[in-house]
Amino acid sequence: MAPVTPLLTNGQYPLLDVFWTMMWLFLWILWIFLLVRILSDVFRSNDLGGWGKALWTIFLIVLPYLGVLVYLIARGGSMHRREAQRAEDADELMRAYVRSAAGTSASTADELSKLADLRERGVLTDAEYDAQKTKLLRA
């Protein structure tokens, strides 16, 4: 009977073994990515309560491969809808922020009407009004 030698004897590692190792590494990384994606979907989901999130998390940790497959079968179709809704909400928040930031600056006409109102009420003198008016029109 021949002695058992390690795989890396004299720097030799069969090409098929390299491909096999690469495949298993790829599948392991893919599974990790899928697990992280599913856990983030569980915790971001608004339709699951605290107990539902806890049970899914326990199921995914205790029986990881089966848990991922069951989650994809049970809730996989709605993962896309939830992600699209989150993207729409984020887009709407950004648009609202831009609208509010752009709409807060007053126009020159508004500023001039405020200055004229202050002059009429006697808060500004004619010289102060003319100086502020000139300053606004230059800008």
Short mmCIF file of C-alpha atoms in Angstrom, two decimals:
data_model
loop_
_atom_site.label_atom_id
_atom_site.label_comp_id
_atom_site.label_asym_id
_atom_site.label_seq_id
_atom_site.Cartn_x
_atom_site.Cartn_y
_atom_site.Cartn_z
CA MET A 1 0.00 0.00 0.00
CA ALA A 2 1.41 3.39 -1.01
CA PRO A 3 1.84 6.08 1.65
CA VAL A 4 -0.65 8.95 1.64
CA THR A 5 1.02 12.20 0.63
CA PRO A 6 -0.35 15.70 1.02
CA LEU A 7 -1.80 17.44 -2.03
CA LEU A 8 0.94 20.03 -2.24
CA THR A 9 3.88 17.67 -2.58
CA ASN A 10 6.62 19.26 -4.68
CA GLY A 11 4.33 22.16 -5.62
CA GLN A 12 1.84 19.99 -7.48
CA TYR A 13 -1.87 20.63 -7.21
CA PRO A 14 -3.96 19.09 -10.00
CA LEU A 15 -5.75 21.55 -12.23
CA LEU A 16 -9.13 19.92 -11.67
CA ASP A 17 -8.64 20.33 -7.91
CA VAL A 18 -7.91 24.02 -8.44
CA PHE A 19 -11.16 24.43 -10.38
CA TRP A 20 -13.06 22.43 -7.75
CA THR A 21 -11.64 24.57 -4.92
CA MET A 22 -12.45 27.77 -6.83
CA MET A 23 -16.03 26.60 -7.38
CA TRP A 24 -16.55 25.85 -3.68
CA LEU A 25 -15.00 29.20 -2.72
CA PHE A 26 -17.27 31.01 -5.18
CA LEU A 27 -20.35 29.18 -3.87
CA TRP A 28 -19.39 29.97 -0.27
CA ILE A 29 -18.96 33.70 -1.03
CA LEU A 30 -22.22 33.68 -2.98
CA TRP A 31 -24.01 32.08 -0.03
CA ILE A 32 -22.52 34.67 2.40
CA PHE A 33 -23.71 37.47 0.09
CA LEU A 34 -27.17 35.94 -0.13
CA LEU A 35 -27.37 35.49 3.64
CA VAL A 36 -26.41 39.14 4.26
CA ARG A 37 -28.93 40.30 1.66
CA ILE A 38 -31.72 38.24 3.22
CA LEU A 39 -30.89 39.36 6.77
CA SER A 40 -30.94 43.00 5.66
CA ASP A 41 -34.31 42.38 3.98
CA VAL A 42 -35.64 40.79 7.19
CA PHE A 43 -34.60 43.73 9.35
CA ARG A 44 -35.79 46.38 6.88
CA SER A 45 -39.16 44.74 6.29
CA ASN A 46 -42.10 46.77 7.61
CA ASP A 47 -44.62 43.94 7.30
CA LEU A 48 -42.79 41.71 9.81
CA GLY A 49 -43.10 42.28 13.52
CA GLY A 50 -40.38 41.79 16.09
CA TRP A 51 -41.19 38.12 16.65
CA GLY A 52 -41.26 37.41 12.93
CA LYS A 53 -37.87 39.04 12.45
CA ALA A 54 -36.45 37.13 15.41
CA LEU A 55 -37.78 33.79 14.16
CA TRP A 56 -36.48 34.33 10.63
CA THR A 57 -33.08 35.34 12.02
CA ILE A 58 -32.89 32.27 14.26
CA PHE A 59 -34.00 30.05 11.37
CA LEU A 60 -31.35 31.57 9.09
CA ILE A 61 -28.60 31.10 11.68
CA VAL A 62 -29.53 27.62 12.96
CA LEU A 63 -30.35 26.08 9.56
CA PRO A 64 -28.59 28.44 7.16
CA TYR A 65 -28.95 26.66 3.81
CA LEU A 66 -32.49 25.51 4.42
CA GLY A 67 -33.38 28.89 5.94
CA VAL A 68 -32.15 30.78 2.87
CA LEU A 69 -34.07 28.50 0.52
CA VAL A 70 -37.28 28.68 2.56
CA TYR A 71 -37.00 32.48 2.83
CA LEU A 72 -36.52 32.82 -0.92
CA ILE A 73 -39.53 30.59 -1.56
CA ALA A 74 -41.75 32.27 1.03
CA ARG A 75 -40.78 35.92 0.68
CA GLY A 76 -38.44 36.11 -2.31
CA GLY A 77 -40.99 37.54 -4.70
CA SER A 78 -41.71 40.50 -2.48
CA MET A 79 -38.02 41.28 -1.84
CA HIS A 80 -37.86 43.17 -5.13
CA ARG A 81 -41.01 45.15 -4.38
CA ARG A 82 -39.70 46.18 -0.96
CA GLU A 83 -36.35 47.22 -2.41
CA ALA A 84 -38.03 49.21 -5.20
CA GLN A 85 -40.29 50.92 -2.63
CA ARG A 86 -37.27 51.85 -0.50
CA ALA A 87 -35.55 53.31 -3.57
CA GLU A 88 -38.66 55.32 -4.47
CA ASP A 89 -38.96 56.64 -0.91
CA ALA A 90 -35.31 57.67 -0.87
CA ASP A 91 -35.70 59.37 -4.25
CA GLU A 92 -38.79 61.25 -3.08
CA LEU A 93 -37.03 62.38 0.10
CA MET A 94 -34.12 63.67 -1.98
CA ARG A 95 -36.44 65.49 -4.37
CA ALA A 96 -38.33 67.07 -1.47
CA TYR A 97 -35.06 68.20 0.07
CA VAL A 98 -33.89 69.75 -3.20
CA ARG A 99 -37.25 71.49 -3.66
CA SER A 100 -37.17 72.87 -0.12
CA ALA A 101 -33.55 74.00 -0.46
CA ALA A 102 -34.17 75.66 -3.81
CA GLY A 103 -37.42 77.29 -2.74
CA THR A 104 -36.09 79.05 0.36
CA SER A 105 -34.15 81.76 -1.45
CA ALA A 106 -36.20 84.88 -1.98
CA SER A 107 -36.19 86.64 -5.33
CA THR A 108 -34.96 90.20 -5.83
CA ALA A 109 -38.51 91.42 -6.32
CA ASP A 110 -39.56 89.93 -2.98
CA GLU A 111 -36.62 91.61 -1.24
CA LEU A 112 -37.43 94.95 -2.87
CA SER A 113 -41.06 94.73 -1.79
CA LYS A 114 -39.93 94.00 1.78
CA LEU A 115 -37.62 97.01 1.70
CA ALA A 116 -40.42 99.21 0.34
CA ASP A 117 -42.73 97.98 3.13
CA LEU A 118 -40.08 98.78 5.74
CA ARG A 119 -39.64 102.28 4.28
CA GLU A 120 -43.39 102.90 4.30
CA ARG A 121 -43.64 101.85 7.95
CA GLY A 122 -40.81 104.21 8.82
CA VAL A 123 -38.32 101.55 9.82
CA LEU A 124 -35.90 102.57 7.04
CA THR A 125 -34.99 106.07 5.96
CA ASP A 126 -34.91 106.99 2.28
CA ALA A 127 -31.09 106.89 2.27
CA GLU A 128 -31.03 103.43 3.88
CA TYR A 129 -33.67 102.23 1.44
CA ASP A 130 -31.69 103.52 -1.56
CA ALA A 131 -28.47 101.93 -0.26
CA GLN A 132 -30.12 98.54 0.28
CA LYS A 133 -31.90 98.76 -3.08
CA THR A 134 -28.63 99.49 -4.87
CA LYS A 135 -26.95 96.61 -3.02
CA LEU A 136 -29.74 94.20 -4.06
CA LEU A 137 -29.73 95.30 -7.69
CA ARG A 138 -25.95 94.90 -7.97
CA ALA A 139 -26.09 91.34 -6.65
#
